[in-house]
PDB file of C-alpha atoms and ligand atoms in Angstrom:
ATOM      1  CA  UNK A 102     -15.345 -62.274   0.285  1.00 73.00           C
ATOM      2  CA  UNK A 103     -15.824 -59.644  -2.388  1.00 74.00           C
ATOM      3  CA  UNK A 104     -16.052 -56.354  -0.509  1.00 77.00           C
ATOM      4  CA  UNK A 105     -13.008 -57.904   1.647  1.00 81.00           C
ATOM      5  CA  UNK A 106     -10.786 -58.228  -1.551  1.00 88.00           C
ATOM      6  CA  UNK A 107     -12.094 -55.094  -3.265  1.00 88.00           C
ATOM      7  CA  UNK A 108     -11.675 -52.452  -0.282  1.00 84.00           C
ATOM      8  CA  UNK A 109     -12.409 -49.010  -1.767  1.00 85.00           C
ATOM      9  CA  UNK A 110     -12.323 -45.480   0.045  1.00 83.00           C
ATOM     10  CA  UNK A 111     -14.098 -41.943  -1.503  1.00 85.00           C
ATOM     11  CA  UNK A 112     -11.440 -40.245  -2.997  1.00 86.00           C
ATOM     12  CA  UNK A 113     -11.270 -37.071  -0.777  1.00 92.00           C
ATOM     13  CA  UNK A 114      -8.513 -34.935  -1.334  1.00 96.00           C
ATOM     14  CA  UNK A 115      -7.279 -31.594  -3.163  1.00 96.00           C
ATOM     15  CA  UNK A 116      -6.041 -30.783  -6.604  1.00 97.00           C
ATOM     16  CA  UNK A 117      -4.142 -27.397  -7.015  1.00 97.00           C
ATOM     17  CA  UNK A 118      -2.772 -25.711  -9.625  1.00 97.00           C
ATOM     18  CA  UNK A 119       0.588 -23.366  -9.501  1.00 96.00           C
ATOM     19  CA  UNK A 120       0.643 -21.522 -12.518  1.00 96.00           C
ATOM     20  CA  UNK A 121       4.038 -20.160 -12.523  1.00 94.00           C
ATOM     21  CA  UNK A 122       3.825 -16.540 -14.546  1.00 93.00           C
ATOM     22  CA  UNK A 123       1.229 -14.234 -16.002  1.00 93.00           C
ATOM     23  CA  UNK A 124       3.308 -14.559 -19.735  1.00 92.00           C
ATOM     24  CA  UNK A 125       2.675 -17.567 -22.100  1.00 91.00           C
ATOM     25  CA  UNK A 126       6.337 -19.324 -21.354  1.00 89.00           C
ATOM     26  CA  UNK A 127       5.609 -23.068 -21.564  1.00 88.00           C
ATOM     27  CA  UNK A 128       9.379 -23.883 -20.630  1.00 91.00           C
ATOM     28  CA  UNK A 129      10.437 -23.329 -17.245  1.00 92.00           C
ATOM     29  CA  UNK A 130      13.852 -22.989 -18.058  1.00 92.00           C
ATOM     30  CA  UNK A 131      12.699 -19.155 -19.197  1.00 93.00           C
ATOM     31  CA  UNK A 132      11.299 -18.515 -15.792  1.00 94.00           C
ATOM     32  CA  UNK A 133      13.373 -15.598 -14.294  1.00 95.00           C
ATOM     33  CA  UNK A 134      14.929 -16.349 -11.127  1.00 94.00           C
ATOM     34  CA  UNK A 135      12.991 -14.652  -8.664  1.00 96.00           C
ATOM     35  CA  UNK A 136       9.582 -16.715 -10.920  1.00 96.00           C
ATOM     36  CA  UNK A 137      11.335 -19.884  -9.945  1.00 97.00           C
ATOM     37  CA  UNK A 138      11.962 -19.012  -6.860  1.00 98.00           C
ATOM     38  CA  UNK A 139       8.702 -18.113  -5.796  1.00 98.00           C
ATOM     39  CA  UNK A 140       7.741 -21.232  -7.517  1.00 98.00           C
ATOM     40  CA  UNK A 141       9.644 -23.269  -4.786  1.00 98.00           C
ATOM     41  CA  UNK A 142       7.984 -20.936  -2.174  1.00 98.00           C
ATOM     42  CA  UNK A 143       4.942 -21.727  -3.357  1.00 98.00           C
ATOM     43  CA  UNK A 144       5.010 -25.557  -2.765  1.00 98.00           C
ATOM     44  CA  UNK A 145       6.018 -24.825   0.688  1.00 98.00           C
ATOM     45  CA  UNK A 146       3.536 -22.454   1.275  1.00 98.00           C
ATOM     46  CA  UNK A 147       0.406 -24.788   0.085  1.00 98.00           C
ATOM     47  CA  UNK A 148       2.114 -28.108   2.264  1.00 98.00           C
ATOM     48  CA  UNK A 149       1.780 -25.844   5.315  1.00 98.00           C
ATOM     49  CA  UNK A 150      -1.842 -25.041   4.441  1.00 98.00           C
ATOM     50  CA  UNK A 151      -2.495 -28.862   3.344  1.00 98.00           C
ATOM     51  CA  UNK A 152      -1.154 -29.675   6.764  1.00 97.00           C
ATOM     52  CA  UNK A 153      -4.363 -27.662   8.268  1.00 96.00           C
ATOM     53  CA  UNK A 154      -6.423 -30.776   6.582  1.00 94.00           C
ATOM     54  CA  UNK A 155      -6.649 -33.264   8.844  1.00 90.00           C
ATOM     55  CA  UNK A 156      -7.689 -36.335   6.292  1.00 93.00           C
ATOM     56  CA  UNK A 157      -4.939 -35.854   4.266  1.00 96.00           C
ATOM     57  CA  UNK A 158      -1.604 -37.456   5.305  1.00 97.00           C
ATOM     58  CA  UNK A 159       0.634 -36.475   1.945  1.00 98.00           C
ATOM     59  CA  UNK A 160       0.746 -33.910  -0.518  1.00 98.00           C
ATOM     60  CA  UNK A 161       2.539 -34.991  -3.803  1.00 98.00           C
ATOM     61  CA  UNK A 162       3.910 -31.888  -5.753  1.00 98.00           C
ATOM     62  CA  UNK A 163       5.108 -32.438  -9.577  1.00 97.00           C
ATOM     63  CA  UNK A 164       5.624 -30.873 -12.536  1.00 96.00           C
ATOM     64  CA  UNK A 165       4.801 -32.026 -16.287  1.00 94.00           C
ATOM     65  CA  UNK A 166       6.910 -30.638 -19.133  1.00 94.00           C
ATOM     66  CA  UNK A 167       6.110 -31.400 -22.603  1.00 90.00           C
ATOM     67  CA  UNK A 168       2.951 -33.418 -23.904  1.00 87.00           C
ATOM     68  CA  UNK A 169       5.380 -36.856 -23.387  1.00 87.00           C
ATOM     69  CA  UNK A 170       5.426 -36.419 -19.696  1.00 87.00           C
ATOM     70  CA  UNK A 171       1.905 -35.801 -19.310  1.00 86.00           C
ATOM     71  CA  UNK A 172       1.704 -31.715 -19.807  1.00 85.00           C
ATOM     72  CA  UNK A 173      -2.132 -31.432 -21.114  1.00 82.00           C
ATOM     73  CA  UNK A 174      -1.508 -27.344 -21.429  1.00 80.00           C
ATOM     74  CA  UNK A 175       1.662 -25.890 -22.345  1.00 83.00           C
ATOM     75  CA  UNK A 176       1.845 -22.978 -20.065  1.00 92.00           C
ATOM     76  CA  UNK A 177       4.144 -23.089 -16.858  1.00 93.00           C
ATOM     77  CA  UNK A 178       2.455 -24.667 -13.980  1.00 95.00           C
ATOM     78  CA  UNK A 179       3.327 -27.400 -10.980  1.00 96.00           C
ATOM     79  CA  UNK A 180       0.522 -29.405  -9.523  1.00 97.00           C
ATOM     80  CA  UNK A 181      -0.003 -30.939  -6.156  1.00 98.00           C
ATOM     81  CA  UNK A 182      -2.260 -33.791  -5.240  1.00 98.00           C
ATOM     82  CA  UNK A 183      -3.179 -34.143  -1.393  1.00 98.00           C
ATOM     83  CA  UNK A 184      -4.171 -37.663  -0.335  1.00 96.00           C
ATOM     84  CA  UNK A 185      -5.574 -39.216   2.482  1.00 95.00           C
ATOM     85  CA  UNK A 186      -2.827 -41.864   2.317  1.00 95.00           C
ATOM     86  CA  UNK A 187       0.913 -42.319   1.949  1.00 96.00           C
ATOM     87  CA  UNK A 188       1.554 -43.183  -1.420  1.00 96.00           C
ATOM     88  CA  UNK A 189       3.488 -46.720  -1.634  1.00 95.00           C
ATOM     89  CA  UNK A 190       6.815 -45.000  -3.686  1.00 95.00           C
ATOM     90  CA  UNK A 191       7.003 -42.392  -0.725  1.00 97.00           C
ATOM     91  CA  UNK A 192       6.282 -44.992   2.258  1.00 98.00           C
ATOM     92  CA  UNK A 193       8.836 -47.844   0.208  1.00 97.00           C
ATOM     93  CA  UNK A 194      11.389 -44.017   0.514  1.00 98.00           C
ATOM     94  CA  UNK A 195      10.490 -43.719   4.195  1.00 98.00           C
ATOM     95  CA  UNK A 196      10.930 -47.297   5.066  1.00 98.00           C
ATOM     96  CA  UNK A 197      13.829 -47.829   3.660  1.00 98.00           C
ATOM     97  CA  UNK A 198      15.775 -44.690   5.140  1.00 98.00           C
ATOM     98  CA  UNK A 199      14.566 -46.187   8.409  1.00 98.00           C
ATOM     99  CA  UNK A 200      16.258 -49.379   7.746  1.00 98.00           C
ATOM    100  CA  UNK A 201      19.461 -47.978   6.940  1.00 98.00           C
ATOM    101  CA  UNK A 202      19.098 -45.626   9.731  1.00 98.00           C
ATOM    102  CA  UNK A 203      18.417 -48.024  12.328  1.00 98.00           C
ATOM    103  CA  UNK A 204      21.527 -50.196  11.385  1.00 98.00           C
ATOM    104  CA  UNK A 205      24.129 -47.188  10.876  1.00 98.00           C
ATOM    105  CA  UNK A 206      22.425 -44.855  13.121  1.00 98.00           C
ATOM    106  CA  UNK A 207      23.110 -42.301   9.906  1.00 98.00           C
ATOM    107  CA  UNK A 208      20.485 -40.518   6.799  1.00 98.00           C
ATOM    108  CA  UNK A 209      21.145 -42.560   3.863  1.00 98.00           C
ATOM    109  CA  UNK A 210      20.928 -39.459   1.597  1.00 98.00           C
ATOM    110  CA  UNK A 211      23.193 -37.176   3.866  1.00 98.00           C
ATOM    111  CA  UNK A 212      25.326 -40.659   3.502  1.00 98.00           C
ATOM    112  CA  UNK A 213      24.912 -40.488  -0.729  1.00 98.00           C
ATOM    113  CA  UNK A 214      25.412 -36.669  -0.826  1.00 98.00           C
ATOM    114  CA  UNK A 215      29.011 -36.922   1.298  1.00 98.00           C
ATOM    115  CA  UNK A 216      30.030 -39.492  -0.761  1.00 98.00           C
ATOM    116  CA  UNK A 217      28.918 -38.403  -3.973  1.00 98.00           C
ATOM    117  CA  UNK A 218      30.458 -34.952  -3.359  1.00 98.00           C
ATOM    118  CA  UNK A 219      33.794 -36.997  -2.457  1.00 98.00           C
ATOM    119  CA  UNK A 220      33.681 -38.841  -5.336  1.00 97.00           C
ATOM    120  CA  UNK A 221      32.393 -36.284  -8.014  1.00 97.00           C
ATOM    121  CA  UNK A 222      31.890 -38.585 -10.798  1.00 98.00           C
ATOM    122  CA  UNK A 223      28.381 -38.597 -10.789  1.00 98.00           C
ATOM    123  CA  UNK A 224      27.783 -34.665  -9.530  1.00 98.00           C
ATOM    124  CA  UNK A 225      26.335 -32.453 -12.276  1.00 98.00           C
ATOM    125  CA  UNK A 226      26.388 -28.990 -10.491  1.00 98.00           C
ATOM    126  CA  UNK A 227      26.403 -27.683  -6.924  1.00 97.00           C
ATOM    127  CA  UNK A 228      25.783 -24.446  -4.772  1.00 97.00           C
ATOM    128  CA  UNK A 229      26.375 -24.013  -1.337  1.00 97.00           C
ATOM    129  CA  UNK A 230      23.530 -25.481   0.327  1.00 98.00           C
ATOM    130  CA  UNK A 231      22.650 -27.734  -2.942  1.00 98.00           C
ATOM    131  CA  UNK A 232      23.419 -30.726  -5.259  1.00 98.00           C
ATOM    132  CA  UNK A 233      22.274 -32.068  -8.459  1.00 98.00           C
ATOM    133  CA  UNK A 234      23.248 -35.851  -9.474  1.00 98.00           C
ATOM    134  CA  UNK A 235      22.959 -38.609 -11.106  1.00 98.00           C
ATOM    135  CA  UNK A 236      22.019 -41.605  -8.971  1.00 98.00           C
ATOM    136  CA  UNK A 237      24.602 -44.460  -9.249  1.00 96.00           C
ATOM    137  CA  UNK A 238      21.238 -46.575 -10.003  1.00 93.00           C
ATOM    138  CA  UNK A 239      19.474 -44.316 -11.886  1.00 95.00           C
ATOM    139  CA  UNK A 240      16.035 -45.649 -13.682  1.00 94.00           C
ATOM    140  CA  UNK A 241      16.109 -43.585 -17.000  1.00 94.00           C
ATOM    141  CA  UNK A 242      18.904 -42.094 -18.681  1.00 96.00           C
ATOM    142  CA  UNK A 243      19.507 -38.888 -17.247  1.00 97.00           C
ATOM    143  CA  UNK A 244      17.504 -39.085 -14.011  1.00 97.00           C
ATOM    144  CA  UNK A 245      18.670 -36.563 -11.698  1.00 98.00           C
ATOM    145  CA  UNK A 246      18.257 -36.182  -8.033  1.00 98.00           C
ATOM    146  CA  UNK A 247      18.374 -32.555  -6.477  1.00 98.00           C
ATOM    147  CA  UNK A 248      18.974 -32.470  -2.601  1.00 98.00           C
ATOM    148  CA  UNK A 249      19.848 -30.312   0.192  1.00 98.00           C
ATOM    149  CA  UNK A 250      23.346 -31.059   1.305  1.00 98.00           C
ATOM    150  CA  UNK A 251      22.275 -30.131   4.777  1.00 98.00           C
ATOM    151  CA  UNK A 252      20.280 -32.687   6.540  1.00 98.00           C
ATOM    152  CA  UNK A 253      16.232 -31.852   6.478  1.00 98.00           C
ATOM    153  CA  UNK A 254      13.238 -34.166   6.304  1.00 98.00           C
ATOM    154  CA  UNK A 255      10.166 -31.349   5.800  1.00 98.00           C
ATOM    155  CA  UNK A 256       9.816 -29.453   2.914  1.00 98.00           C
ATOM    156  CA  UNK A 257       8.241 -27.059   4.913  1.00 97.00           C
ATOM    157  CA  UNK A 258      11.838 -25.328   6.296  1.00 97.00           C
ATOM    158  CA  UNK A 259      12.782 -23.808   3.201  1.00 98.00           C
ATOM    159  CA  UNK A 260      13.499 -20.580   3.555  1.00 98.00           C
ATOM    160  CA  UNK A 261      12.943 -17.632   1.099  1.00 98.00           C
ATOM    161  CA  UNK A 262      17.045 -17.519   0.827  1.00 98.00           C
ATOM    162  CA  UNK A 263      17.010 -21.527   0.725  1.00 98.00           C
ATOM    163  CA  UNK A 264      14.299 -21.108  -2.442  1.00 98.00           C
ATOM    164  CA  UNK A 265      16.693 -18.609  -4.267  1.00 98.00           C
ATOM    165  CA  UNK A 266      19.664 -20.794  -4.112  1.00 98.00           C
ATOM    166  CA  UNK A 267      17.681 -24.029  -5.141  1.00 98.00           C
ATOM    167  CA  UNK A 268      15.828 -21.847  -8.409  1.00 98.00           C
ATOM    168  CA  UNK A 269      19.429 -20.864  -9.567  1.00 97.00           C
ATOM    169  CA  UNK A 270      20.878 -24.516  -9.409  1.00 97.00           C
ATOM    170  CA  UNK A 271      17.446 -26.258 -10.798  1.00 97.00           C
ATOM    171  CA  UNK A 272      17.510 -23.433 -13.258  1.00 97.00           C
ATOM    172  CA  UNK A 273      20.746 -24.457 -14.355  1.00 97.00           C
ATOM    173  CA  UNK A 274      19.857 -28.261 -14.380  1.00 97.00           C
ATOM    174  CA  UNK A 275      17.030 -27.965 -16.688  1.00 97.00           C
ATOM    175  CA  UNK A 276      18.964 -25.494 -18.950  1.00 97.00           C
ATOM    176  CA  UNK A 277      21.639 -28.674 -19.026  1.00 97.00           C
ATOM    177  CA  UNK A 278      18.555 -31.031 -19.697  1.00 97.00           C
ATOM    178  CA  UNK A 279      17.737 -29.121 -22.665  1.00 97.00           C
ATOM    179  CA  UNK A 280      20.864 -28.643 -23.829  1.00 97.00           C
ATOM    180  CA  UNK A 281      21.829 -32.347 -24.047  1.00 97.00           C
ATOM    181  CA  UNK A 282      18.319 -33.817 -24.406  1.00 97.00           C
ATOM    182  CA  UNK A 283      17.457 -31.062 -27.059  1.00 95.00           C
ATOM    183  CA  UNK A 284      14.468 -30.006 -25.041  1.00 94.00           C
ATOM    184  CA  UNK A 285      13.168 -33.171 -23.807  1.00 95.00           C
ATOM    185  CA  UNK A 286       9.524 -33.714 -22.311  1.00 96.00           C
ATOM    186  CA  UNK A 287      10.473 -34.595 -18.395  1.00 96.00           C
ATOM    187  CA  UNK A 288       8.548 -34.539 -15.366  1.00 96.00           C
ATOM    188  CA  UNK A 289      10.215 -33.266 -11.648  1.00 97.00           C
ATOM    189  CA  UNK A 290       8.383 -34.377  -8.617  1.00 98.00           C
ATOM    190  CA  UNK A 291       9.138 -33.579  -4.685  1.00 98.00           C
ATOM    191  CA  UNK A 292       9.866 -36.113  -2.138  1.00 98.00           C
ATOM    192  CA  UNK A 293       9.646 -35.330   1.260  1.00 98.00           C
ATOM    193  CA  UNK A 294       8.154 -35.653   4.668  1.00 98.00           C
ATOM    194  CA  UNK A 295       4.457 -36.626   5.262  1.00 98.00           C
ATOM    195  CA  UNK A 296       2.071 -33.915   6.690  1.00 98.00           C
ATOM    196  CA  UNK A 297       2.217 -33.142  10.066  1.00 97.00           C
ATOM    197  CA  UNK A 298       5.558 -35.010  10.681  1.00 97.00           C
ATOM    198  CA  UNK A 299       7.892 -34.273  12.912  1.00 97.00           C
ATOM    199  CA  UNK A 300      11.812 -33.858  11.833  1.00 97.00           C
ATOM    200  CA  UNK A 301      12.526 -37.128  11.068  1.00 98.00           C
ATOM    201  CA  UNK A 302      16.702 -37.702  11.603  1.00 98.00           C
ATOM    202  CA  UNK A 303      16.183 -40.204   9.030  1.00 98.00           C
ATOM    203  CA  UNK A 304      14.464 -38.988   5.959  1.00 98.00           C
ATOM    204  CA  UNK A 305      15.889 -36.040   3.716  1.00 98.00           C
ATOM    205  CA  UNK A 306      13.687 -34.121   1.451  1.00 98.00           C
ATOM    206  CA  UNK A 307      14.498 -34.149  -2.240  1.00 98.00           C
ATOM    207  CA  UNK A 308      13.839 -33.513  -6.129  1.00 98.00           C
ATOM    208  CA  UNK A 309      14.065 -36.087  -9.029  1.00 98.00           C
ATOM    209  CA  UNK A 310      13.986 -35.152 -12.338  1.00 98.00           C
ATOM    210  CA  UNK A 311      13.110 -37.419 -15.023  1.00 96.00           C
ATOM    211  CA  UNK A 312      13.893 -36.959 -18.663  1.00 96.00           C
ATOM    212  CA  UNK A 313      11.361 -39.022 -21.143  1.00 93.00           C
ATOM    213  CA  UNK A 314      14.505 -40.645 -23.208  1.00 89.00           C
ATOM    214  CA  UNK A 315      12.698 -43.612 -23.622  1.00 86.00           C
ATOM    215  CA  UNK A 316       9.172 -45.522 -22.868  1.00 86.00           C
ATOM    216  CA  UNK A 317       8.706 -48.108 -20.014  1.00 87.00           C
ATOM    217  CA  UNK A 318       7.612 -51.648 -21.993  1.00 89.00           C
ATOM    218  CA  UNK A 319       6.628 -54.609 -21.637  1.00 93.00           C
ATOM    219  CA  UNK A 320      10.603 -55.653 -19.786  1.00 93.00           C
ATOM    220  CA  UNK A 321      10.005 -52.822 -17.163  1.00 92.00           C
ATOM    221  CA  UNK A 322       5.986 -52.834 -16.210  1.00 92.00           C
ATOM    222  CA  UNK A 323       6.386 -56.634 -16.149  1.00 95.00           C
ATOM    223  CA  UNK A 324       9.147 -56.530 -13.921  1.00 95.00           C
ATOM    224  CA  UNK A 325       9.751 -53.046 -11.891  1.00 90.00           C
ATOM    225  CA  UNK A 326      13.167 -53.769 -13.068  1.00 93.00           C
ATOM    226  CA  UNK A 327      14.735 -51.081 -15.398  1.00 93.00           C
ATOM    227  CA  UNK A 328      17.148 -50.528 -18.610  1.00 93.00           C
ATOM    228  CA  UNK A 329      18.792 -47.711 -18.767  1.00 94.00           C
ATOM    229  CA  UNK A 330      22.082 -47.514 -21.777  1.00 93.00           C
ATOM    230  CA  UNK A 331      23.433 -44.439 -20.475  1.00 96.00           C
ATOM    231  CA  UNK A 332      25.709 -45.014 -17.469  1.00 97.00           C
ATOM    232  CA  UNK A 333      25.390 -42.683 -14.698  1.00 97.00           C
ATOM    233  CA  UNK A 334      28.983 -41.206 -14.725  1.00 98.00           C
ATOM    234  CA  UNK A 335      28.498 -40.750 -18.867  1.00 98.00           C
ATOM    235  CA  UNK A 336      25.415 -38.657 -18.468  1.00 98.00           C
ATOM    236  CA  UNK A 337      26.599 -36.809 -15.810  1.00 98.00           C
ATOM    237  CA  UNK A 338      29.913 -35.706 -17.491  1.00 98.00           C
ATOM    238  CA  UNK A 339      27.903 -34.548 -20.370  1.00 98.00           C
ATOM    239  CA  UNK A 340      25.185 -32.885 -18.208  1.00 98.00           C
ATOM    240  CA  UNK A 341      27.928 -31.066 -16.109  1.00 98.00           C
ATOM    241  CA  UNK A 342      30.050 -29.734 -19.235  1.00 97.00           C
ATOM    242  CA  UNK A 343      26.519 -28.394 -20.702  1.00 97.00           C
ATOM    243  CA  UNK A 344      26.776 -26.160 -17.278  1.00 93.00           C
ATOM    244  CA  UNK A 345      29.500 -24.294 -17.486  1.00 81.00           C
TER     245      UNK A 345
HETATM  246 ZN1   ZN B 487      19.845 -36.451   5.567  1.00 73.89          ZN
HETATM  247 ZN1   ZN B 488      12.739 -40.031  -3.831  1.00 73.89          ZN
END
């Protein structure tokens, strides 16, 4: 029974590194625009080459800021970790955009971003092609989700004009994030397509941004369920005024 229960794989993959600028900056909010830019380039640039790689089927790319959200060096820099599976978070994502797409025959997050953009209450900043929010269920106070308001499931279709627009509004967001937060430690991570998919007319590539404004206990790792004090319209009234 044991090697039945205990299945266990090598652990192939890749690591990578982005460092994100020849000067010591260690907050990315001091990147200059055409840094950050590149920066968002960058992670497209390495999930095409990933995609070359056929035994790995996902490529997560995050970023650690401050020693609280993992940062082991203080220097700008964005990882990505290439697996030869589909991470449960980003299948439970997939799985559950194809739910709601097979019964309303619609994206759930092109569904969230017309609505929230209706609504406004929970919209921190936008730019054309862009929006930063709060989601209505946010985990942690002052979550934020950054999507395209066009529909797109790969990463990989970002264009260099796409990248430009997205560094000025995320530039903005974290600049809010300090602001508020007083320079919190928080981690933002990419969600988006698997390697070598096609366009899937149900998934939608995104950001989520996650301040450290408390610790998970014993309530949330016992459950999955979380507390979070700070409703969503509340932080993002005060994370929208600190971007004007
Ligand atoms: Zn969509
Ligand atoms: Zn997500």
């Amino acid at each position: 029974l044991g090697p039945l229960l205990f299945e266990s794989a090598p652990g192939v993959g890749r690591h990578e590194v982005i460092i994100e600028c020849p000067e010591h900056l260690a907050n990315p909010a001091r990147l200059s625009d055409e840094q950050l830019r590149d920066v968002f380039l960058a992670y497209r640039d390495r999930l095409v080459a990933l995609a070359d790689e056929p035994g790995l089927r996902y490529a997560a790319v995050f970023k650690n800021v401050g020693a609280e959200a993992g940062a082991s060096l203080g220097h700008c820099h964005s990882q990505i970790v290439a697996t030869p599976i589909i991470p449960d978070n980003i299948q439970a994502e997939l799985d559950g955009a194809k739910h709601h797409h097979d019964r309303h025959g619609r994206c759930i997050f092109c569904d969230i971003v017309a609505s929230e953009l209706a609504d406004g209450a929970r919209v921190v900043a936008r730019s054309p092609g862009f929006v930063a929010l709060v989601p209505a269920a946010a985990r942690f106070a002052y979550e934020l989700w950054v999507l395209p308001t066009h529909h797109a499931s790969r990463y990989e279709t970002l264009t260099p004009a796409d990248a430009a627009e997205l560094a000025g509004l995320m530039k903005r967001v974290v600049r809010a994030l300090d602001a508020v937060l007083r320079d919190p430690a928080y981690n933002w991570f990419l969600h988006a397509a698997p390697l070598r998919s096609p366009d899937l007319p149900h998934y939608h590539w995104h950001f989520e941004l996650m301040p450290r404004t408390s610790r998970p206990a014993g309530f949330e790792w016992g459950t999955g369920c979380f507390i979070n004090a700070v409703p969503a319209e509340t932080a993002a009234a005060e994370l929208r005024a600190a971007t004007m």
